[in-house]
Amino acid sequence: MRSNVSEFRLEAAPTLEVTLALLSLGKHTPIAGGTELMVALSAGRLPQKHLLSINHLRELRFIEVTPTTITIGSGATFTDIRRNAVIASDFPLLSQAASWTGSIANQNRGTIGGNIVNASPAADSPPALLAYDATLTVISSSGTRTIPYTGFHLSYKKTALRPEELLHSISIKRNFSGYKTYIRKVGARDAQAISKIALACLARTTEPAKPASGAVGDARLITDIRIGAASLRETPTRCTAAEQALLNQPLTPATLTTLIASARAALATEARPIDDIRSTAKYRAAVAANLLEEFLRNL
Ligand SMILES: Cc1cc2nc3c(=O)[nH]c(=O)nc-3n(C[C@H](O)[C@H](O)[C@H](O)COP(=O)(O)OP(=O)(O)OC[C@H]3O[C@@H](n4cnc5c(N)ncnc54)[C@H](O)[C@@H]3O)c2cc1C
């Protein structure tokens, strides 16, 4: 049943400071682009009646680049992210995720903050942010704190954010040059689809050993590996068991088959997908393992 909009109240404060003061009263729900909340409202599934707009706050819509770090304001839209040259060059997983989030209209309106705080296990930006080890800065009228993104999602749709807090920004260190990247979203269609399963992966390997005294040395060691997944568990997740199975392992044509088998087996131990209208748990687990194998073969 559709909501009766006269039961809802929308406020907008002139500054971030006043917004935080209102949030500290504990009555309001922030609304950024509204691409999640307005769908819920329209479907009669929005229990929160007091909405506080943060969409107009310039303090939250920025992308700041330093030589070592990028900081993305929670109010940055997917279009802002998709168009940013540093994100495209240094963080291709995030750039790609932004470009396949919904339609162009969604990308113009939907924010990265809304995508994270909405906490859907199927959302597009979390696997990339998990792989890049992003750090979240959250603010309230009583101060600022930082949370590693790997510790933000506590259980299904439950996060470490307190009701009086806003997600301010997302920071990522610019130290992924030389990493191999892989990202793939499997949905019902190529465009405008929520993922059935998605993987965002990063890996660093040593250079192949230089052939010495006639020996052909092509062994490379996997010295860092990060695998972020959507729809593999009840929250966006890092696949730490699969990462551990691959870390410090030699990567050669001879070891590849064994390596893939052990990575697939490790992933199976941590995959807990759900059955829902988009897909079955069995399909999700099988396709996640296939994507992991594709990543390793590309590596
Ligand atoms: C047609 C359609 C297609 C879509 N396709 C995709 C898709 O392919 N992939 C995908 O991942 N998503 C998709 N979405 C979902 C949605 O567009 C994204 O999740 C978007 O990023 C939400 O951002 P928003 O600013 O609109 O969030 P809002 O709806 O404004 O808010 C979402 C939640 O986050 C909270 N919130 C927002 N900002 C903050 C903040 N700074 N601090 C604290 N809390 C905050 C709100 O209180 C609310 O609980 C789609 C939605 C629609 C309608």
mmCIF file of N, CA, C and O in Angstrom, residues 28-78:
data_model
loop_
_atom_site.group_PDB
_atom_site.id
_atom_site.type_symbol
_atom_site.label_atom_id
_atom_site.label_comp_id
_atom_site.label_asym_id
_atom_site.label_seq_id
_atom_site.Cartn_x
_atom_site.Cartn_y
_atom_site.Cartn_z
ATOM 1 N N HIS A 28 15.015 12.378 13.899
ATOM 2 C CA HIS A 28 15.078 12.500 12.444
ATOM 3 C C HIS A 28 15.857 11.367 11.778
ATOM 4 O O HIS A 28 16.785 10.826 12.354
ATOM 5 N N THR A 29 15.474 11.103 10.527
ATOM 6 C CA THR A 29 16.249 10.194 9.678
ATOM 7 C C THR A 29 16.829 11.025 8.541
ATOM 8 O O THR A 29 16.078 11.714 7.835
ATOM 9 N N PRO A 30 18.160 10.946 8.335
ATOM 10 C CA PRO A 30 18.724 11.715 7.228
ATOM 11 C C PRO A 30 18.273 11.166 5.877
ATOM 12 O O PRO A 30 18.104 9.961 5.721
ATOM 13 N N ILE A 31 18.075 12.057 4.945
ATOM 14 C CA ILE A 31 17.777 11.640 3.562
ATOM 15 C C ILE A 31 18.735 12.395 2.642
ATOM 16 O O ILE A 31 18.816 13.622 2.696
ATOM 17 N N ALA A 32 19.487 11.638 1.837
ATOM 18 C CA ALA A 32 20.461 12.252 0.916
ATOM 19 C C ALA A 32 19.813 12.320 -0.469
ATOM 20 O O ALA A 32 18.935 13.146 -0.700
ATOM 21 N N GLY A 33 20.189 11.429 -1.385
ATOM 22 C CA GLY A 33 19.564 11.436 -2.710
ATOM 23 C C GLY A 33 18.129 10.934 -2.680
ATOM 24 O O GLY A 33 17.347 11.210 -3.585
ATOM 25 N N GLY A 34 17.798 10.140 -1.681
ATOM 26 C CA GLY A 34 16.432 9.621 -1.529
ATOM 27 C C GLY A 34 16.102 8.442 -2.440
ATOM 28 O O GLY A 34 14.966 7.991 -2.481
ATOM 29 N N THR A 35 17.101 7.901 -3.146
ATOM 30 C CA THR A 35 16.784 6.830 -4.109
ATOM 31 C C THR A 35 16.470 5.497 -3.422
ATOM 32 O O THR A 35 15.933 4.596 -4.053
ATOM 33 N N GLU A 36 16.821 5.368 -2.154
ATOM 34 C CA GLU A 36 16.371 4.217 -1.359
ATOM 35 C C GLU A 36 15.114 4.607 -0.590
ATOM 36 O O GLU A 36 14.104 3.905 -0.629
ATOM 37 N N LEU A 37 15.167 5.736 0.109
ATOM 38 C CA LEU A 37 14.072 6.093 1.023
ATOM 39 C C LEU A 37 12.777 6.411 0.280
ATOM 40 O O LEU A 37 11.690 6.062 0.749
ATOM 41 N N MET A 38 12.873 7.057 -0.882
ATOM 42 C CA MET A 38 11.637 7.420 -1.590
ATOM 43 C C MET A 38 10.952 6.186 -2.178
ATOM 44 O O MET A 38 9.728 6.147 -2.300
ATOM 45 N N VAL A 39 11.768 5.169 -2.512
ATOM 46 C CA VAL A 39 11.173 3.917 -2.993
ATOM 47 C C VAL A 39 10.407 3.266 -1.836
ATOM 48 O O VAL A 39 9.270 2.804 -1.994
ATOM 49 N N ALA A 40 11.024 3.279 -0.644
ATOM 50 C CA ALA A 40 10.365 2.698 0.536
ATOM 51 C C ALA A 40 9.105 3.489 0.883
ATOM 52 O O ALA A 40 8.060 2.917 1.206
ATOM 53 N N LEU A 41 9.204 4.814 0.797
ATOM 54 C CA LEU A 41 8.041 5.654 1.104
ATOM 55 C C LEU A 41 6.891 5.343 0.137
ATOM 56 O O LEU A 41 5.748 5.107 0.532
ATOM 57 N N SER A 42 7.248 5.299 -1.122
ATOM 58 C CA SER A 42 6.241 5.060 -2.144
ATOM 59 C C SER A 42 5.550 3.707 -1.942
ATOM 60 O O SER A 42 4.354 3.562 -2.182
ATOM 61 N N ALA A 43 6.339 2.719 -1.471
ATOM 62 C CA ALA A 43 5.778 1.372 -1.299
ATOM 63 C C ALA A 43 5.108 1.192 0.064
ATOM 64 O O ALA A 43 4.683 0.080 0.401
ATOM 65 N N GLY A 44 5.038 2.262 0.857
ATOM 66 C CA GLY A 44 4.411 2.154 2.181
ATOM 67 C C GLY A 44 5.264 1.397 3.175
ATOM 68 O O GLY A 44 4.770 0.807 4.128
ATOM 69 N N ARG A 45 6.605 1.402 2.938
ATOM 70 C CA ARG A 45 7.508 0.645 3.818
ATOM 71 C C ARG A 45 8.490 1.555 4.555
ATOM 72 O O ARG A 45 9.607 1.156 4.854
ATOM 73 N N LEU A 46 8.106 2.809 4.797
ATOM 74 C CA LEU A 46 9.043 3.715 5.480
ATOM 75 C C LEU A 46 8.469 4.104 6.843
ATOM 76 O O LEU A 46 7.590 4.970 6.933
ATOM 77 N N PRO A 47 8.949 3.458 7.913
ATOM 78 C CA PRO A 47 8.384 3.754 9.229
ATOM 79 C C PRO A 47 8.789 5.133 9.754
ATOM 80 O O PRO A 47 8.041 5.748 10.519
ATOM 81 N N GLN A 48 9.983 5.630 9.322
ATOM 82 C CA GLN A 48 10.447 6.921 9.835
ATOM 83 C C GLN A 48 9.632 8.056 9.209
ATOM 84 O O GLN A 48 9.564 8.153 7.991
ATOM 85 N N LYS A 49 9.054 8.886 10.067
ATOM 86 C CA LYS A 49 8.155 9.939 9.551
ATOM 87 C C LYS A 49 8.832 11.320 9.489
ATOM 88 O O LYS A 49 8.341 12.209 8.820
ATOM 89 N N HIS A 50 9.947 11.487 10.208
ATOM 90 C CA HIS A 50 10.641 12.786 10.227
ATOM 91 C C HIS A 50 11.925 12.692 9.413
ATOM 92 O O HIS A 50 12.915 12.140 9.896
ATOM 93 N N LEU A 51 11.914 13.231 8.214
ATOM 94 C CA LEU A 51 13.111 13.147 7.374
ATOM 95 C C LEU A 51 13.860 14.475 7.416
ATOM 96 O O LEU A 51 13.248 15.553 7.415
ATOM 97 N N LEU A 52 15.174 14.357 7.460
ATOM 98 C CA LEU A 52 16.023 15.549 7.522
ATOM 99 C C LEU A 52 16.940 15.529 6.296
ATOM 100 O O LEU A 52 17.818 14.656 6.185
ATOM 101 N N SER A 53 16.725 16.467 5.388
ATOM 102 C CA SER A 53 17.519 16.451 4.154
ATOM 103 C C SER A 53 18.976 16.839 4.420
ATOM 104 O O SER A 53 19.267 17.791 5.143
ATOM 105 N N ILE A 54 19.883 16.048 3.831
ATOM 106 C CA ILE A 54 21.309 16.420 3.867
ATOM 107 C C ILE A 54 21.805 16.618 2.430
ATOM 108 O O ILE A 54 22.984 16.823 2.194
ATOM 109 N N ASN A 55 20.888 16.535 1.497
ATOM 110 C CA ASN A 55 21.247 16.535 0.083
ATOM 111 C C ASN A 55 21.882 17.854 -0.367
ATOM 112 O O ASN A 55 22.710 17.875 -1.264
ATOM 113 N N HIS A 56 21.499 18.951 0.273
ATOM 114 C CA HIS A 56 21.960 20.275 -0.149
ATOM 115 C C HIS A 56 23.270 20.677 0.549
ATOM 116 O O HIS A 56 23.806 21.746 0.266
ATOM 117 N N LEU A 57 23.764 19.843 1.472
ATOM 118 C CA LEU A 57 24.924 20.273 2.288
ATOM 119 C C LEU A 57 26.225 20.150 1.505
ATOM 120 O O LEU A 57 26.725 19.039 1.269
ATOM 121 N N ARG A 58 26.773 21.301 1.119
ATOM 122 C CA ARG A 58 28.026 21.293 0.344
ATOM 123 C C ARG A 58 29.155 20.665 1.151
ATOM 124 O O ARG A 58 30.109 20.120 0.601
ATOM 125 N N GLU A 59 29.041 20.740 2.487
ATOM 126 C CA GLU A 59 30.110 20.194 3.349
ATOM 127 C C GLU A 59 30.279 18.679 3.158
ATOM 128 O O GLU A 59 31.306 18.111 3.525
ATOM 129 N N LEU A 60 29.237 18.027 2.610
ATOM 130 C CA LEU A 60 29.312 16.567 2.457
ATOM 131 C C LEU A 60 29.578 16.147 1.009
ATOM 132 O O LEU A 60 29.800 14.971 0.740
ATOM 133 N N ARG A 61 29.544 17.120 0.092
ATOM 134 C CA ARG A 61 29.698 16.738 -1.325
ATOM 135 C C ARG A 61 31.029 17.243 -1.855
ATOM 136 O O ARG A 61 31.143 18.374 -2.328
ATOM 137 N N PHE A 62 32.033 16.404 -1.747
ATOM 138 C CA PHE A 62 33.370 16.806 -2.210
ATOM 139 C C PHE A 62 34.189 15.555 -2.507
ATOM 140 O O PHE A 62 33.868 14.455 -2.032
ATOM 141 N N ILE A 63 35.247 15.739 -3.266
ATOM 142 C CA ILE A 63 36.259 14.687 -3.435
ATOM 143 C C ILE A 63 37.601 15.393 -3.296
ATOM 144 O O ILE A 63 37.915 16.288 -4.088
ATOM 145 N N GLU A 64 38.328 15.028 -2.254
ATOM 146 C CA GLU A 64 39.585 15.728 -1.954
ATOM 147 C C GLU A 64 40.751 14.759 -2.173
ATOM 148 O O GLU A 64 40.745 13.657 -1.624
ATOM 149 N N VAL A 65 41.720 15.217 -2.952
ATOM 150 C CA VAL A 65 42.851 14.342 -3.276
ATOM 151 C C VAL A 65 44.135 14.945 -2.731
ATOM 152 O O VAL A 65 44.406 16.129 -2.944
ATOM 153 N N THR A 66 44.908 14.136 -2.007
ATOM 154 C CA THR A 66 46.259 14.546 -1.607
ATOM 155 C C THR A 66 47.220 13.533 -2.234
ATOM 156 O O THR A 66 46.769 12.522 -2.795
ATOM 157 N N PRO A 67 48.531 13.748 -2.144
ATOM 158 C CA PRO A 67 49.442 12.762 -2.739
ATOM 159 C C PRO A 67 49.273 11.358 -2.145
ATOM 160 O O PRO A 67 49.571 10.367 -2.799
ATOM 161 N N THR A 68 48.776 11.254 -0.896
ATOM 162 C CA THR A 68 48.705 9.931 -0.258
ATOM 163 C C THR A 68 47.301 9.361 -0.106
ATOM 164 O O THR A 68 47.146 8.153 0.079
ATOM 165 N N THR A 69 46.287 10.216 -0.155
ATOM 166 C CA THR A 69 44.931 9.752 0.214
ATOM 167 C C THR A 69 43.880 10.403 -0.682
ATOM 168 O O THR A 69 44.061 11.533 -1.141
ATOM 169 N N ILE A 70 42.778 9.693 -0.872
ATOM 170 C CA ILE A 70 41.597 10.344 -1.454
ATOM 171 C C ILE A 70 40.492 10.290 -0.406
ATOM 172 O O ILE A 70 40.328 9.277 0.275
ATOM 173 N N THR A 71 39.774 11.394 -0.254
ATOM 174 C CA THR A 71 38.657 11.430 0.688
ATOM 175 C C THR A 71 37.414 11.839 -0.094
ATOM 176 O O THR A 71 37.405 12.876 -0.770
ATOM 177 N N ILE A 72 36.412 10.991 -0.002
ATOM 178 C CA ILE A 72 35.175 11.212 -0.770
ATOM 179 C C ILE A 72 34.066 11.558 0.215
ATOM 180 O O ILE A 72 33.770 10.771 1.131
ATOM 181 N N GLY A 73 33.484 12.727 0.065
ATOM 182 C CA GLY A 73 32.383 13.117 0.945
ATOM 183 C C GLY A 73 31.198 12.175 0.755
ATOM 184 O O GLY A 73 30.946 11.708 -0.370
ATOM 185 N N SER A 74 30.464 11.916 1.837
ATOM 186 C CA SER A 74 29.338 10.964 1.737
ATOM 187 C C SER A 74 28.287 11.455 0.753
ATOM 188 O O SER A 74 27.529 10.660 0.202
ATOM 189 N N GLY A 75 28.240 12.771 0.514
ATOM 190 C CA GLY A 75 27.241 13.323 -0.402
ATOM 191 C C GLY A 75 27.678 13.312 -1.854
ATOM 192 O O GLY A 75 26.943 13.796 -2.734
ATOM 193 N N ALA A 76 28.858 12.774 -2.142
ATOM 194 C CA ALA A 76 29.288 12.662 -3.551
ATOM 195 C C ALA A 76 28.363 11.677 -4.254
ATOM 196 O O ALA A 76 28.054 10.605 -3.723
ATOM 197 N N THR A 77 27.913 12.037 -5.431
ATOM 198 C CA THR A 77 27.027 11.138 -6.192
ATOM 199 C C THR A 77 27.883 10.157 -6.997
ATOM 200 O O THR A 77 29.100 10.343 -7.158
ATOM 201 N N PHE A 78 27.213 9.147 -7.530
ATOM 202 C CA PHE A 78 27.959 8.201 -8.364
ATOM 203 C C PHE A 78 28.472 8.875 -9.629
ATOM 204 O O PHE A 78 29.510 8.492 -10.157
#
